[in-house]
Amino acid sequence: MISLIGPDLAAYVDAHTTAESPLFARLRAETQTGLAMPQMQVGHVEGALLRILVAVSRARDVLEIGTFSGYSALAMASALPDDGKLVTCDIDPVATAVARRYFAESGHGHKIDLRLAPALDTLAELAAEGRRFDLVFIDADKPNYVNYWNAALPLVPVGGLVVADNTLWSGKVVAPKEASDRAIVAFNTHVAADPRVEHVLLSVRDGVMLARKLRD
Ligand SMILES: C[S@@+](CC[C@H](N)C(=O)[O-])C[C@H]1O[C@@H](n2cnc3c(N)ncnc32)[C@H](O)[C@@H]1O
């Protein structure tokens, strides 16, 4: 589990967050044992944050960039109304096969449109389709974060939210050394300079950038 806080405090946060349902616990366990890089999964606490953000924003259309085994997609889809829609993008057929099974079992699968293609291609398709999204969750390859932001923000109405994961990058943003560190720093700098949004960088799990669109 990625955490910026010590194990005792992380366990306390976990214990004081609404418990995950048995389905989510199973998805987490299967991801841990069956997939490479299971730490990519947002997990219990950030999943709860995403679910609450979808609920309080009364989002009806959500876009996720980075499905993996489906934890965050399912957390957000569970907070959508029955006719709400979540488009989620990934390029990994193995991890998304796990996601598809849990989507189907969850009772929320009818809300989820999984697109297996590079996310920038899917973003171009969605723009051509005239789609709009009340909330966008960015959680895929870090070098493309700025590109995802630039492509996604025009699809968000004023008042909508963009949420980006791993934006503290295990704390490496403070003294970046590697290309991936610099990609996250570049993203945070880019968001901070964008006059279309107000934003807050939350120290939840590995860092969550939360931005609200103020103007087109
Ligand atoms: C951090 S994981 C997503 C975790 C997921 N949100 C969850 O909570 O389980 C990042 C995902 O981005 C996907 N990815 C990487 N490059 C991509 C690209 N160019 N287009 C779409 N997805 C991509 C990876 O295959 C991986 O599954």
Short mmCIF file of C-alpha atoms in Angstrom, two decimals, residues 74-146:
data_model
loop_
_atom_site.label_atom_id
_atom_site.label_comp_id
_atom_site.label_asym_id
_atom_site.label_seq_id
_atom_site.Cartn_x
_atom_site.Cartn_y
_atom_site.Cartn_z
CA LEU A 74 -16.39 0.66 -9.46
CA ALA A 75 -16.13 2.99 -6.46
CA MET A 76 -17.21 5.93 -8.62
CA ALA A 77 -19.85 3.99 -10.60
CA SER A 78 -21.44 2.88 -7.33
CA ALA A 79 -22.16 6.54 -6.49
CA LEU A 80 -23.71 7.35 -9.88
CA PRO A 81 -27.46 7.31 -10.36
CA ASP A 82 -28.81 4.24 -12.15
CA ASP A 83 -28.79 6.06 -15.51
CA GLY A 84 -25.34 7.63 -14.89
CA LYS A 85 -22.38 6.73 -17.11
CA LEU A 86 -18.69 6.16 -16.48
CA VAL A 87 -16.23 5.82 -19.35
CA THR A 88 -12.96 4.21 -18.27
CA CYS A 89 -9.84 3.83 -20.43
CA ASP A 90 -6.95 1.40 -20.31
CA ILE A 91 -4.60 -0.54 -22.59
CA ASP A 92 -4.06 -3.60 -20.39
CA PRO A 93 -6.26 -6.55 -21.44
CA VAL A 94 -5.22 -8.69 -18.45
CA ALA A 95 -6.04 -6.24 -15.63
CA THR A 96 -9.21 -5.03 -17.36
CA ALA A 97 -10.45 -8.62 -17.72
CA VAL A 98 -10.48 -8.73 -13.91
CA ALA A 99 -12.26 -5.34 -13.89
CA ARG A 100 -14.94 -6.59 -16.29
CA ARG A 101 -15.75 -9.55 -14.03
CA TYR A 102 -16.22 -7.32 -10.98
CA PHE A 103 -18.21 -4.73 -12.96
CA ALA A 104 -20.61 -7.47 -14.08
CA GLU A 105 -20.97 -8.89 -10.57
CA SER A 106 -21.42 -5.48 -8.90
CA GLY A 107 -24.80 -4.49 -10.28
CA HIS A 108 -23.21 -1.25 -11.62
CA GLY A 109 -21.76 -2.74 -14.81
CA HIS A 110 -24.50 -1.26 -16.98
CA LYS A 111 -23.16 2.23 -16.15
CA ILE A 112 -19.57 1.42 -17.20
CA ASP A 113 -18.14 1.76 -20.72
CA LEU A 114 -14.60 0.31 -20.76
CA ARG A 115 -12.54 1.44 -23.75
CA LEU A 116 -9.40 -0.59 -24.39
CA ALA A 117 -7.17 1.84 -26.32
CA PRO A 118 -4.55 4.50 -25.58
CA ALA A 119 -6.38 7.07 -23.48
CA LEU A 120 -5.40 10.02 -25.71
CA ASP A 121 -7.13 8.26 -28.63
CA THR A 122 -10.21 7.67 -26.49
CA LEU A 123 -10.19 11.30 -25.36
CA ALA A 124 -10.14 12.42 -29.02
CA GLU A 125 -13.06 10.06 -29.75
CA LEU A 126 -15.05 11.37 -26.78
CA ALA A 127 -14.45 14.97 -27.88
CA ALA A 128 -15.62 14.07 -31.42
CA GLU A 129 -18.72 12.45 -29.90
CA GLY A 130 -19.44 15.74 -28.07
CA ARG A 131 -19.28 14.04 -24.66
CA ARG A 132 -19.07 16.08 -21.44
CA PHE A 133 -17.96 14.81 -18.02
CA ASP A 134 -18.88 16.20 -14.60
CA LEU A 135 -15.84 14.52 -13.07
CA VAL A 136 -12.61 13.26 -14.64
CA PHE A 137 -10.22 11.01 -12.72
CA ILE A 138 -6.66 10.90 -14.13
CA ASP A 139 -4.71 7.82 -13.01
CA ALA A 140 -2.71 6.42 -15.95
CA ASP A 141 0.86 6.88 -17.30
CA LYS A 142 2.48 9.83 -15.56
CA PRO A 143 4.34 11.33 -18.59
CA ASN A 144 0.94 11.94 -20.20
CA TYR A 145 -0.70 13.65 -17.22
CA VAL A 146 -0.35 17.14 -18.74
#
